[in-house]
């Protein structure tokens, strides 16, 4: 019975720790503190050096929980990533995720060697452990601090932080293997990297497609779709690892495949994974906090603080500026991307690998990573929002959207039911406007269900449900938010015509014959200003689109909503391009589509 009581006590204490982390997150959100520090602090207070006096040194369990947590976090990140929004930043993001991680480790290593009295291989391992940014830390802080980043900057950070973990893990494992076995050549390392990357990509793409087929073909009972997808993600991760492929890359790619295909119960899957990743992060950080021993940190605190500042102020900025040199990022964007290289659970998780295999000085790597993460979250985490605004990479927050309800309809994937409360100042109520691709289906009024015809005229306070394609559901929001008063046109602006900022570049190209890249053809004029201006748009801002000059005539909710078109004078037809000029233009267009310039 004593052993049963011990198990019950462990369950109770574990649940209390997680509950304390969840409740304390409310306080951290209120004051803008990095939430991940709260979970670490809970674990430290419960550990053997804190009031809790819990003896915990199970590195294997911590590694297991950390692997599952990181796999779910990366899968959730891929699931929420729209491929259309990241296509133009794939090249700079992948360079940052590979060359950037390697450069960061190489620049950090010399300081670690002399500060910690290590040999070159051990110091490079320290650099590899702290080299990658943490996706969960970056976007959790961006969300909690109310930031809306410029699309190109946000997409670059999103893809980089989601894809640099596999390379950092690979680099760490290679160095641990070399230190423990004393063997390894450059050719062996390159072969291992190629095998892990290629196999991981193949398993991720195939696994993602199989999950999509299973979701749409297998008639699962209601409520089991989300657990099925979550379990399938872990199967993809575990299978990849057994095949000596990168499981972390595989689950991230599988998430992108699943998130960009029409599937059943997509909304319930996303909501379930949101809760699962939150719980995974809390458990992982609490366990990492339990492993920390403040009494052991004394001898390595000062060198670790020095490494943290070298990483933030020297290694990361140099790596970012070198990697982004071929791409047209301005200096403000480069500085912000460099400063947003937050370290989080990944660094501490990587530092647990030497402990797991029993390397000498293993606890030194863990303690250094812990101090680096604390300083990064405190210094970079708390200054993220001011830095974004000071560097003009933050857009004004859009007005809060309406409360949207999305319901999947069994038996088909093309339509879903989308519901909104009707506001008295909304575009739908005042003008009766609704997109042609949506169809009002039912209205709820005073707890009664009515057809749209029975409910005529629609009244404020009604709830209306419409059929709409899942990928367009969010576009309905603007019809159900309060209309903002539009500003009067500025007579000093020289636009010959005025059009709505909601028109797409493809529509403009069709009417005026301007040249628009395929990647940007679906962007609205408002999107075009967001992407290409160096700062938040203001009235009078101008952008060139082929021969036309776009002039911002009116701003609403921080975005351009009326655009003036300044058309060129008639000019002589230019002479046809030579073959060499045509080839150069095609190569330039190809580079623009890949590099996002």
Coordinates of C-alpha atoms in Angstrom, one line a residue:
X1 CA 0.0 0.0 0.0
X2 CA 2.9 2.3 0.7
X3 CA 4.0 2.1 -3.0
X4 CA 0.4 2.9 -4.1
X5 CA 0.4 5.9 -1.8
X6 CA 3.7 7.1 -3.3
X7 CA 2.2 6.9 -6.8
X8 CA -0.9 8.8 -5.7
X9 CA 1.2 11.5 -4.0
X10 CA 3.3 11.9 -7.2
X11 CA 0.1 12.3 -9.3
X12 CA -1.2 14.8 -6.8
X13 CA 2.0 16.9 -6.6
X14 CA 2.4 16.8 -10.4
X15 CA -1.1 18.0 -11.0
X16 CA -0.7 20.7 -8.3
X17 CA 2.5 21.9 -10.0
X18 CA 0.8 22.1 -13.5
X19 CA -2.2 23.8 -12.0
X20 CA 0.0 26.4 -10.3
X21 CA 1.7 27.0 -13.6
X22 CA -1.6 27.5 -15.4
X23 CA -3.0 29.9 -12.7
X24 CA 0.2 31.9 -12.5
X25 CA 0.2 32.4 -16.2
X26 CA -2.8 34.7 -15.7
X27 CA -0.7 36.9 -13.5
X28 CA 2.2 36.9 -16.0
X29 CA -0.2 37.8 -18.9
X30 CA -1.5 40.8 -16.9
X31 CA 2.0 42.2 -16.3
X32 CA 3.5 41.1 -19.7
X33 CA 6.1 38.7 -18.1
X34 CA 7.5 35.9 -20.2
X35 CA 5.2 32.9 -19.2
X36 CA 7.9 30.3 -19.6
X37 CA 9.9 31.8 -16.7
X38 CA 6.9 31.3 -14.5
X39 CA 6.8 27.6 -15.2
X40 CA 10.5 27.3 -14.7
X41 CA 10.2 29.2 -11.4
X42 CA 7.4 26.8 -10.2
X43 CA 9.7 23.8 -10.9
X44 CA 12.6 25.4 -9.1
X45 CA 10.5 26.3 -6.0
X46 CA 9.3 22.7 -5.9
X47 CA 12.8 21.2 -6.3
X48 CA 15.4 20.1 -3.8
X49 CA 16.8 23.6 -3.4
X50 CA 13.4 25.2 -2.9
X51 CA 10.6 25.0 -0.3
X52 CA 9.1 22.0 -2.0
X53 CA 12.2 19.8 -1.4
X54 CA 11.3 17.4 -4.2
X55 CA 14.2 15.2 -5.2
X56 CA 14.2 14.9 -9.0
X57 CA 17.1 13.9 -11.2
X58 CA 15.4 11.7 -13.8
X59 CA 17.0 13.0 -17.0
X60 CA 15.5 10.2 -19.1
X61 CA 12.0 11.1 -18.2
X62 CA 12.7 14.8 -18.8
X63 CA 14.2 13.9 -22.2
X64 CA 11.1 11.8 -23.1
X65 CA 8.7 14.5 -22.0
X66 CA 10.8 17.2 -23.8
X67 CA 10.9 15.2 -27.1
X68 CA 7.1 14.7 -27.1
X69 CA 6.5 18.4 -26.1
X70 CA 8.8 19.7 -28.9
X71 CA 7.2 17.4 -31.4
X72 CA 3.7 18.6 -30.6
X73 CA 4.8 22.3 -30.6
X74 CA 6.5 22.0 -34.0
X75 CA 3.5 20.0 -35.4
X76 CA 1.1 22.7 -34.1
X77 CA 3.2 25.4 -35.6
X78 CA 3.2 23.6 -39.0
X79 CA -0.6 23.1 -38.8
X80 CA -1.1 26.8 -38.4
X81 CA 1.3 27.8 -41.1
X82 CA -0.3 28.9 -44.4
X83 CA 2.0 27.8 -47.2
X84 CA 0.9 30.8 -49.3
X85 CA 2.2 33.2 -46.6
X86 CA 5.6 31.6 -46.3
X87 CA 6.5 30.8 -49.9
X88 CA 8.3 34.1 -50.4
X89 CA 10.4 33.8 -47.3
X90 CA 11.5 30.2 -47.6
X91 CA 14.9 31.0 -48.9
X92 CA 16.0 33.5 -46.2
X93 CA 14.3 31.4 -43.4
X94 CA 16.1 28.2 -44.4
X95 CA 19.5 30.0 -44.6
X96 CA 18.9 31.4 -41.1
X97 CA 17.8 27.9 -39.9
X98 CA 21.0 26.2 -41.1
X99 CA 23.9 28.6 -41.9
X100 CA 22.6 31.0 -39.2
X101 CA 22.6 28.3 -36.5
X102 CA 26.1 27.1 -37.5
X103 CA 27.5 30.7 -37.6
X104 CA 26.0 31.4 -34.2
X105 CA 27.6 28.3 -32.7
X106 CA 31.0 29.1 -34.2
X107 CA 31.0 32.7 -33.0
X108 CA 29.9 31.7 -29.5
X109 CA 32.4 28.8 -29.2
X110 CA 35.7 30.9 -28.7
X111 CA 34.2 32.9 -25.8
X112 CA 32.8 29.7 -24.2
X113 CA 36.3 28.0 -24.5
X114 CA 38.1 30.7 -22.5
X115 CA 35.3 31.5 -20.1
X116 CA 34.6 27.9 -19.1
X117 CA 38.1 26.4 -19.7
X118 CA 36.9 23.9 -22.3
X119 CA 38.5 22.4 -25.3
X120 CA 37.3 23.4 -28.8
X121 CA 34.9 20.5 -29.3
X122 CA 33.2 21.1 -25.9
X123 CA 33.0 24.8 -26.5
X124 CA 31.4 24.2 -29.9
X125 CA 28.9 22.0 -28.1
X126 CA 28.0 24.9 -25.8
X127 CA 27.5 27.1 -28.9
X128 CA 25.3 24.4 -30.6
X129 CA 23.1 24.0 -27.5
X130 CA 22.2 27.7 -27.4
X131 CA 22.3 28.5 -31.1
X132 CA 18.7 27.9 -32.1
X133 CA 15.7 30.1 -31.5
X134 CA 12.6 28.8 -29.8
X135 CA 9.4 28.9 -31.8
X136 CA 7.1 28.6 -28.7
X137 CA 9.0 31.4 -26.9
X138 CA 9.0 33.8 -29.9
X139 CA 5.3 33.6 -30.8
X140 CA 4.0 33.2 -27.3
X141 CA 5.6 36.5 -26.4
X142 CA 4.5 38.2 -29.7
X143 CA 0.9 37.1 -28.9
X144 CA 0.9 38.1 -25.2
X145 CA 2.4 41.5 -25.9
X146 CA -0.2 42.3 -28.5
X147 CA 2.2 42.6 -31.5
X148 CA 1.2 42.4 -35.1
X149 CA 4.4 42.2 -37.1
X150 CA 4.9 43.0 -40.7
X151 CA 4.0 40.0 -42.8
X152 CA 7.5 39.3 -44.2
X153 CA 9.2 39.7 -40.8
X154 CA 6.6 37.6 -39.0
X155 CA 6.7 34.8 -41.6
X156 CA 10.5 34.8 -41.6
X157 CA 10.7 34.4 -37.8
X158 CA 7.9 31.8 -37.9
X159 CA 9.6 29.6 -40.5
X160 CA 13.1 30.0 -39.0
X161 CA 12.1 29.2 -35.5
X162 CA 10.2 26.2 -36.7
X163 CA 12.9 24.7 -38.9
X164 CA 16.2 25.6 -37.0
X165 CA 15.5 23.1 -34.2
X166 CA 16.2 20.0 -36.3
X167 CA 19.5 21.4 -37.4
X168 CA 20.5 22.4 -33.9
X169 CA 19.5 19.0 -32.6
X170 CA 21.5 17.3 -35.3
X171 CA 24.6 19.5 -34.6
X172 CA 24.3 18.7 -30.9
X173 CA 24.0 15.0 -31.4
X174 CA 27.0 14.9 -33.8
X175 CA 29.2 16.8 -31.3
X176 CA 28.0 14.6 -28.4
X177 CA 28.8 11.5 -30.5
X178 CA 32.2 12.9 -31.3
X179 CA 33.1 13.7 -27.7
X180 CA 31.9 10.4 -26.3
X181 CA 33.4 8.2 -29.1
X182 CA 36.2 10.3 -30.3
X183 CA 35.5 9.5 -34.0
X184 CA 33.9 11.3 -36.9
X185 CA 34.9 13.0 -40.1
X186 CA 33.5 15.9 -42.1
X187 CA 32.2 13.5 -44.7
X188 CA 30.5 11.3 -42.1
X189 CA 28.8 14.4 -40.6
X190 CA 27.6 15.6 -44.1
X191 CA 26.2 12.1 -44.9
X192 CA 24.4 12.0 -41.6
X193 CA 22.9 15.4 -42.1
X194 CA 21.8 14.6 -45.6
X195 CA 20.2 11.4 -44.5
X196 CA 18.4 13.0 -41.6
X197 CA 17.2 15.9 -43.6
X198 CA 16.1 14.0 -46.7
X199 CA 14.5 11.1 -44.9
X200 CA 12.8 13.5 -42.4
X201 CA 11.3 15.5 -45.3
X202 CA 10.1 12.3 -47.1
X203 CA 8.6 10.8 -44.0
X204 CA 6.9 14.1 -43.1
X205 CA 5.4 14.7 -46.5
X206 CA 4.2 11.1 -46.9
X207 CA 3.0 10.9 -43.3
X208 CA 1.1 14.2 -43.6
X209 CA -0.7 13.0 -46.8
X210 CA -1.6 9.7 -45.2
X211 CA -3.1 11.5 -42.2
X212 CA -5.2 13.7 -44.6
X213 CA -6.4 10.6 -46.5
X214 CA -7.3 8.9 -43.2
X215 CA -9.1 11.9 -41.8
X216 CA -11.3 12.3 -44.9
X217 CA -11.9 8.6 -45.7
X218 CA -12.2 6.9 -42.3
X219 CA -15.5 7.6 -40.5
X220 CA -14.2 8.2 -37.0
X221 CA -16.7 8.8 -34.2
X222 CA -17.3 12.5 -33.3
X223 CA -14.6 13.8 -31.0
X224 CA -11.8 11.4 -32.0
X225 CA -10.4 13.3 -35.0
X226 CA -8.2 15.6 -32.8
X227 CA -6.7 12.7 -30.7
X228 CA -6.2 10.8 -33.9
X229 CA -4.2 13.6 -35.5
X230 CA -2.2 14.2 -32.4
X231 CA -1.3 10.5 -32.0
X232 CA -0.5 10.3 -35.7
X233 CA 2.0 13.2 -35.3
X234 CA 3.8 11.3 -32.6
X235 CA 3.8 8.2 -34.7
X236 CA 5.4 10.2 -37.5
X237 CA 8.0 11.6 -35.1
X238 CA 8.8 8.2 -33.5
X239 CA 9.0 6.4 -36.8
X240 CA 11.3 9.0 -38.2
X241 CA 13.6 8.8 -35.2
X242 CA 13.8 5.0 -35.5
X243 CA 14.7 5.4 -39.2
X244 CA 17.5 7.8 -38.1
X245 CA 15.7 10.6 -39.8
X246 CA 14.9 14.0 -38.3
X247 CA 11.6 13.5 -36.4
X248 CA 11.3 17.2 -35.6
X249 CA 11.6 18.2 -39.3
X250 CA 9.1 15.4 -40.2
X251 CA 6.4 16.5 -37.8
X252 CA 6.8 20.2 -38.8
X253 CA 6.4 19.3 -42.5
X254 CA 3.5 16.9 -41.7
X255 CA 1.8 19.7 -39.9
X256 CA 2.2 22.0 -42.9
X257 CA 0.8 19.4 -45.2
X258 CA -2.3 18.7 -43.0
X259 CA -2.9 22.3 -42.3
X260 CA -3.0 23.3 -45.9
X261 CA -5.3 20.5 -47.1
X262 CA -9.1 20.4 -46.6
X263 CA -9.8 18.0 -43.8
X264 CA -12.7 17.1 -41.5
X265 CA -12.9 18.6 -38.0
X266 CA -10.0 21.0 -38.8
X267 CA -11.1 23.5 -36.2
X268 CA -11.5 21.0 -33.4
X269 CA -8.0 19.6 -34.2
X270 CA -6.5 23.0 -34.0
X271 CA -8.3 23.8 -30.7
X272 CA -7.2 20.4 -29.2
X273 CA -3.6 20.8 -30.2
X274 CA -3.6 24.4 -28.8
X275 CA -4.5 22.9 -25.4
X276 CA -2.1 20.0 -25.8
X277 CA 0.9 22.2 -26.7
X278 CA 0.2 24.5 -23.7
X279 CA 0.1 21.5 -21.4
X280 CA 3.2 20.1 -23.0
X281 CA 5.1 23.3 -22.5
X282 CA 4.0 23.6 -18.9
X283 CA 5.0 20.1 -18.0
X284 CA 8.4 20.4 -19.8
X285 CA 9.3 23.6 -18.1
X286 CA 8.3 22.4 -14.7
X287 CA 10.5 19.3 -15.1
X288 CA 13.4 21.4 -16.4
X289 CA 13.0 23.7 -13.3
X290 CA 13.1 20.6 -11.1
X291 CA 16.4 19.5 -12.6
X292 CA 18.0 22.9 -11.9
X293 CA 20.1 23.2 -8.7
X294 CA 20.7 26.8 -7.7
X295 CA 23.5 25.7 -5.4
X296 CA 25.3 24.2 -8.4
X297 CA 25.0 27.3 -10.5
X298 CA 27.4 29.4 -8.4
X299 CA 30.6 28.6 -10.3
X300 CA 29.2 28.9 -13.8
X301 CA 26.9 31.9 -13.5
X302 CA 29.3 34.7 -14.5
X303 CA 30.7 32.8 -17.5
X304 CA 27.2 31.9 -18.6
X305 CA 26.0 35.5 -18.3
X306 CA 29.0 36.5 -20.5
X307 CA 28.0 33.8 -23.1
X308 CA 24.4 35.1 -23.0
X309 CA 25.5 38.6 -23.9
X310 CA 27.9 37.5 -26.6
X311 CA 25.1 35.4 -28.1
X312 CA 22.6 38.3 -28.0
X313 CA 24.8 41.2 -29.0
X314 CA 27.4 39.6 -31.2
X315 CA 26.8 36.0 -32.5
X316 CA 23.1 36.3 -33.4
X317 CA 23.4 39.8 -35.0
X318 CA 26.4 38.8 -37.1
X319 CA 24.7 35.5 -38.2
X320 CA 21.5 37.4 -39.2
X321 CA 23.2 40.2 -41.1
X322 CA 25.4 37.7 -43.0
X323 CA 22.5 35.3 -43.8
X324 CA 20.1 38.0 -44.9
X325 CA 22.7 39.9 -47.0
X326 CA 21.5 38.4 -50.3
X327 CA 17.9 39.3 -49.5
X328 CA 16.2 42.7 -49.5
X329 CA 15.6 43.2 -45.8
X330 CA 16.2 46.7 -44.5
X331 CA 18.4 47.3 -41.6
X332 CA 15.5 47.8 -39.2
X333 CA 14.1 44.4 -40.1
X334 CA 17.5 42.7 -39.7
X335 CA 18.1 44.3 -36.3
X336 CA 14.6 43.1 -35.1
X337 CA 15.1 39.6 -36.4
X338 CA 18.5 39.5 -34.6
X339 CA 17.0 40.7 -31.3
X340 CA 14.0 38.3 -31.6
X341 CA 16.3 35.2 -31.4
X342 CA 14.9 34.2 -28.0
X343 CA 16.1 31.0 -26.4
X344 CA 13.7 28.8 -24.6
X345 CA 12.9 25.1 -23.9
X346 CA 14.9 23.9 -26.9
X347 CA 18.3 25.1 -25.4
X348 CA 17.6 23.4 -22.1
X349 CA 16.3 20.3 -23.8
X350 CA 19.5 20.1 -25.9
X351 CA 21.6 20.6 -22.8
X352 CA 19.9 17.5 -21.3
X353 CA 21.3 15.2 -24.0
X354 CA 24.9 15.3 -22.6
X355 CA 23.4 14.5 -19.2
X356 CA 21.5 11.6 -20.7
X357 CA 24.6 9.9 -22.3
X358 CA 26.7 10.7 -19.2
X359 CA 29.3 13.1 -20.7
X360 CA 31.8 14.7 -18.3
X361 CA 30.8 18.3 -17.6
X362 CA 27.3 17.4 -18.6
X363 CA 25.8 19.5 -15.8
X364 CA 27.9 22.5 -16.9
X365 CA 26.2 22.5 -20.3
X366 CA 22.8 22.3 -18.6
X367 CA 23.6 25.2 -16.2
X368 CA 24.9 27.4 -18.9
X369 CA 21.9 26.8 -21.1
X370 CA 19.6 27.5 -18.1
X371 CA 21.2 30.9 -17.4
X372 CA 21.2 31.9 -21.1
X373 CA 17.5 31.1 -21.4
X374 CA 16.7 33.1 -18.2
X375 CA 18.6 36.2 -19.5
X376 CA 17.2 35.9 -23.0
X377 CA 13.6 35.7 -21.8
X378 CA 14.0 38.5 -19.3
X379 CA 16.0 40.9 -21.5
X380 CA 14.8 40.1 -25.0
X381 CA 11.3 39.0 -23.9
X382 CA 10.4 42.1 -22.0
X383 CA 11.8 44.5 -24.7
X384 CA 10.3 42.7 -27.7
X385 CA 7.3 45.1 -28.1
X386 CA 9.2 48.3 -27.6
X387 CA 11.9 47.1 -30.1
X388 CA 9.3 46.3 -32.7
X389 CA 7.6 49.7 -32.4
X390 CA 10.9 51.6 -32.3
X391 CA 12.2 49.8 -35.4
X392 CA 8.8 50.3 -37.2
X393 CA 8.3 46.6 -37.9
X394 CA 5.1 46.4 -35.8
X395 CA 1.8 47.3 -37.4
X396 CA -1.0 48.8 -35.4
X397 CA -3.3 46.1 -33.9
X398 CA -6.3 45.5 -36.0
X399 CA -9.6 46.1 -34.3
X400 CA -10.8 43.1 -32.4
X401 CA -12.7 40.7 -34.7
X402 CA -16.2 39.5 -34.1
X403 CA -16.9 36.3 -32.2
X404 CA -16.9 33.8 -35.0
X405 CA -18.3 30.2 -34.6
X406 CA -17.1 27.6 -37.2
X407 CA -18.9 24.2 -37.5
X408 CA -17.7 21.4 -39.7
X409 CA -20.4 19.6 -41.8
X410 CA -20.0 15.8 -42.0
X411 CA -20.0 14.2 -45.5
X412 CA -18.2 17.0 -47.4
X413 CA -15.2 19.3 -47.1
X414 CA -16.1 22.3 -49.4
X415 CA -18.4 24.2 -47.0
X416 CA -18.7 24.8 -43.3
X417 CA -21.2 26.7 -41.2
X418 CA -19.9 30.1 -39.9
X419 CA -21.9 32.0 -37.3
X420 CA -21.7 35.6 -36.2
X421 CA -23.7 37.9 -33.9
X422 CA -25.2 40.8 -35.8
X423 CA -24.0 44.2 -34.7
X424 CA -26.0 47.4 -35.3
X425 CA -23.0 49.2 -36.9
X426 CA -21.8 46.2 -39.0
X427 CA -21.4 46.4 -42.8
X428 CA -23.9 43.4 -43.1
X429 CA -26.6 45.1 -41.0
X430 CA -26.3 48.6 -42.5
X431 CA -26.0 47.7 -46.2
X432 CA -27.0 44.1 -46.4
X433 CA -23.7 43.2 -48.1
X434 CA -22.4 39.6 -48.1
X435 CA -19.8 37.9 -50.4
X436 CA -21.1 36.0 -53.4
X437 CA -19.4 32.8 -52.2
X438 CA -21.3 32.7 -48.9
X439 CA -25.0 31.8 -48.3
X440 CA -27.1 32.7 -45.2
X441 CA -28.6 29.5 -43.9
X442 CA -30.3 30.1 -40.6
X443 CA -30.9 32.8 -38.0
X444 CA -31.2 32.4 -34.2
X445 CA -33.4 35.0 -32.5
X446 CA -34.7 34.8 -28.9
X447 CA -33.7 31.1 -28.8
X448 CA -35.8 30.4 -31.9
X449 CA -34.3 29.0 -35.1
X450 CA -35.5 30.7 -38.2
X451 CA -34.7 30.6 -41.9
X452 CA -33.3 33.8 -43.4
X453 CA -36.6 34.6 -45.1
X454 CA -38.6 34.0 -41.8
X455 CA -36.1 36.3 -40.0
X456 CA -36.4 39.2 -42.4
X457 CA -35.6 41.9 -41.5
X458 CA -32.4 40.9 -39.6
X459 CA -32.2 42.7 -36.3
X460 CA -29.2 43.6 -34.1
X461 CA -28.6 40.8 -31.6
X462 CA -29.6 38.0 -34.0
X463 CA -27.1 35.2 -34.7
X464 CA -26.7 34.5 -38.4
X465 CA -25.1 31.3 -39.8
X466 CA -23.7 31.2 -43.3
X467 CA -22.3 28.5 -45.5
X468 CA -18.8 29.4 -46.7
X469 CA -15.6 27.6 -47.8
X470 CA -13.4 26.9 -44.8
X471 CA -10.4 28.8 -46.3
X472 CA -12.6 32.0 -46.7
X473 CA -14.3 31.9 -43.4
X474 CA -12.1 34.5 -41.8
X475 CA -12.7 36.9 -44.7
X476 CA -16.3 37.2 -43.5
X477 CA -15.2 38.9 -40.3
X478 CA -15.1 42.4 -41.9
X479 CA -18.8 42.2 -42.7
X480 CA -19.7 41.7 -39.0
X481 CA -17.4 44.2 -37.3
X482 CA -18.4 47.8 -36.5
X483 CA -17.9 50.0 -39.6
X484 CA -15.2 52.7 -39.0
X485 CA -15.9 56.2 -40.3
X486 CA -13.7 56.8 -43.4
X487 CA -11.6 59.9 -43.7
X488 CA -12.2 62.5 -46.3
X489 CA -10.0 62.3 -49.4
X490 CA -6.9 64.5 -49.2
X491 CA -7.1 67.0 -52.1
X492 CA -3.3 67.3 -52.3
X493 CA -3.0 63.6 -53.3
X494 CA -2.7 63.1 -57.1
X495 CA -4.4 59.8 -57.5
X496 CA -6.4 59.8 -60.7
X497 CA -8.7 57.0 -59.5
X498 CA -9.7 55.6 -56.1
X499 CA -10.3 51.9 -55.4
X500 CA -10.9 49.9 -52.3
X501 CA -7.9 48.5 -50.5
X502 CA -9.6 45.1 -50.6
X503 CA -9.0 44.7 -54.3
X504 CA -6.4 42.2 -55.2
X505 CA -3.3 42.8 -57.3
X506 CA -4.6 40.3 -59.8
X507 CA -7.7 42.3 -60.3
X508 CA -5.6 45.5 -60.8
X509 CA -3.3 43.6 -63.3
X510 CA -6.3 42.4 -65.3
X511 CA -7.7 46.0 -65.7
X512 CA -4.5 48.0 -66.1
X513 CA -2.1 45.4 -67.5
X514 CA 0.5 45.9 -64.7
X515 CA 3.0 43.1 -64.1
X516 CA 2.4 41.2 -60.8
X517 CA 4.3 38.2 -59.6
X518 CA 2.4 35.0 -59.2
X519 CA 3.2 34.9 -55.5
X520 CA 1.7 38.3 -54.9
X521 CA -1.3 38.1 -57.2
X522 CA -3.6 37.1 -54.4
X523 CA -2.5 40.0 -52.1
X524 CA -4.9 42.9 -51.6
X525 CA -3.7 46.4 -52.1
X526 CA -3.7 46.8 -48.3
X527 CA -1.5 43.7 -48.0
X528 CA 0.9 45.2 -50.6
X529 CA 1.4 48.3 -48.5
X530 CA 1.9 46.2 -45.3
X531 CA 4.5 44.1 -47.0
X532 CA 6.5 46.7 -48.9
X533 CA 6.5 49.8 -46.7
X534 CA 9.3 50.3 -44.2
X535 CA 6.8 51.3 -41.4
X536 CA 3.2 51.3 -40.6
X537 CA 1.2 52.9 -43.5
X538 CA 0.1 56.5 -43.3
X539 CA -2.0 58.7 -45.5
X540 CA 0.0 59.9 -48.5
X541 CA 2.4 56.9 -48.5
X542 CA 3.3 55.9 -52.0
X543 CA 4.4 52.6 -53.6
X544 CA 5.3 51.9 -57.3
X545 CA 3.6 48.9 -58.9
X546 CA 5.0 48.5 -62.4
X547 CA 4.1 51.8 -64.2
X548 CA 1.3 52.7 -61.6
X549 CA 2.0 54.6 -58.4
X550 CA -0.3 53.5 -55.5
X551 CA -1.2 56.3 -53.1
X552 CA -2.7 55.6 -49.6
X553 CA -5.8 57.8 -49.5
X554 CA -7.5 56.6 -46.3
X555 CA -6.4 54.5 -43.3
X556 CA -8.8 52.4 -41.2
X557 CA -7.8 50.1 -38.3
X558 CA -4.2 50.7 -39.1
X559 CA -4.5 49.4 -42.7
X560 CA -5.0 51.2 -46.1
X561 CA -8.7 51.0 -47.1
X562 CA -8.8 53.5 -50.0
X563 CA -6.0 53.6 -52.6
X564 CA -5.4 56.2 -55.3
X565 CA -4.0 55.2 -58.6
X566 CA -1.6 57.6 -60.4
X567 CA -1.5 56.4 -64.0
X568 CA 1.5 57.1 -66.2
X569 CA 1.5 59.3 -69.3
X570 CA 1.3 57.6 -72.6
X571 CA 4.8 56.6 -73.6
X572 CA 6.4 55.1 -76.7
X573 CA 6.5 51.4 -76.8
X574 CA 9.9 50.2 -75.5
X575 CA 12.0 48.2 -77.9
X576 CA 11.8 44.4 -77.4
X577 CA 14.2 42.8 -75.0
X578 CA 17.2 41.0 -76.3
X579 CA 17.7 37.3 -75.5
X580 CA 20.2 38.2 -72.8
X581 CA 18.0 40.9 -71.3
X582 CA 15.0 38.5 -71.3
X583 CA 17.1 35.8 -69.6
X584 CA 18.3 38.2 -67.0
X585 CA 14.7 39.3 -66.3
X586 CA 13.5 35.7 -66.0
X587 CA 16.3 34.9 -63.6
X588 CA 15.5 38.0 -61.5
X589 CA 11.8 37.1 -61.4
X590 CA 12.7 33.5 -60.4
X591 CA 15.0 34.8 -57.6
X592 CA 12.2 37.2 -56.4
X593 CA 9.7 34.4 -56.2
X594 CA 12.0 32.2 -54.2
X595 CA 13.8 34.8 -52.0
X596 CA 10.9 37.1 -51.3
X597 CA 12.6 40.2 -52.5

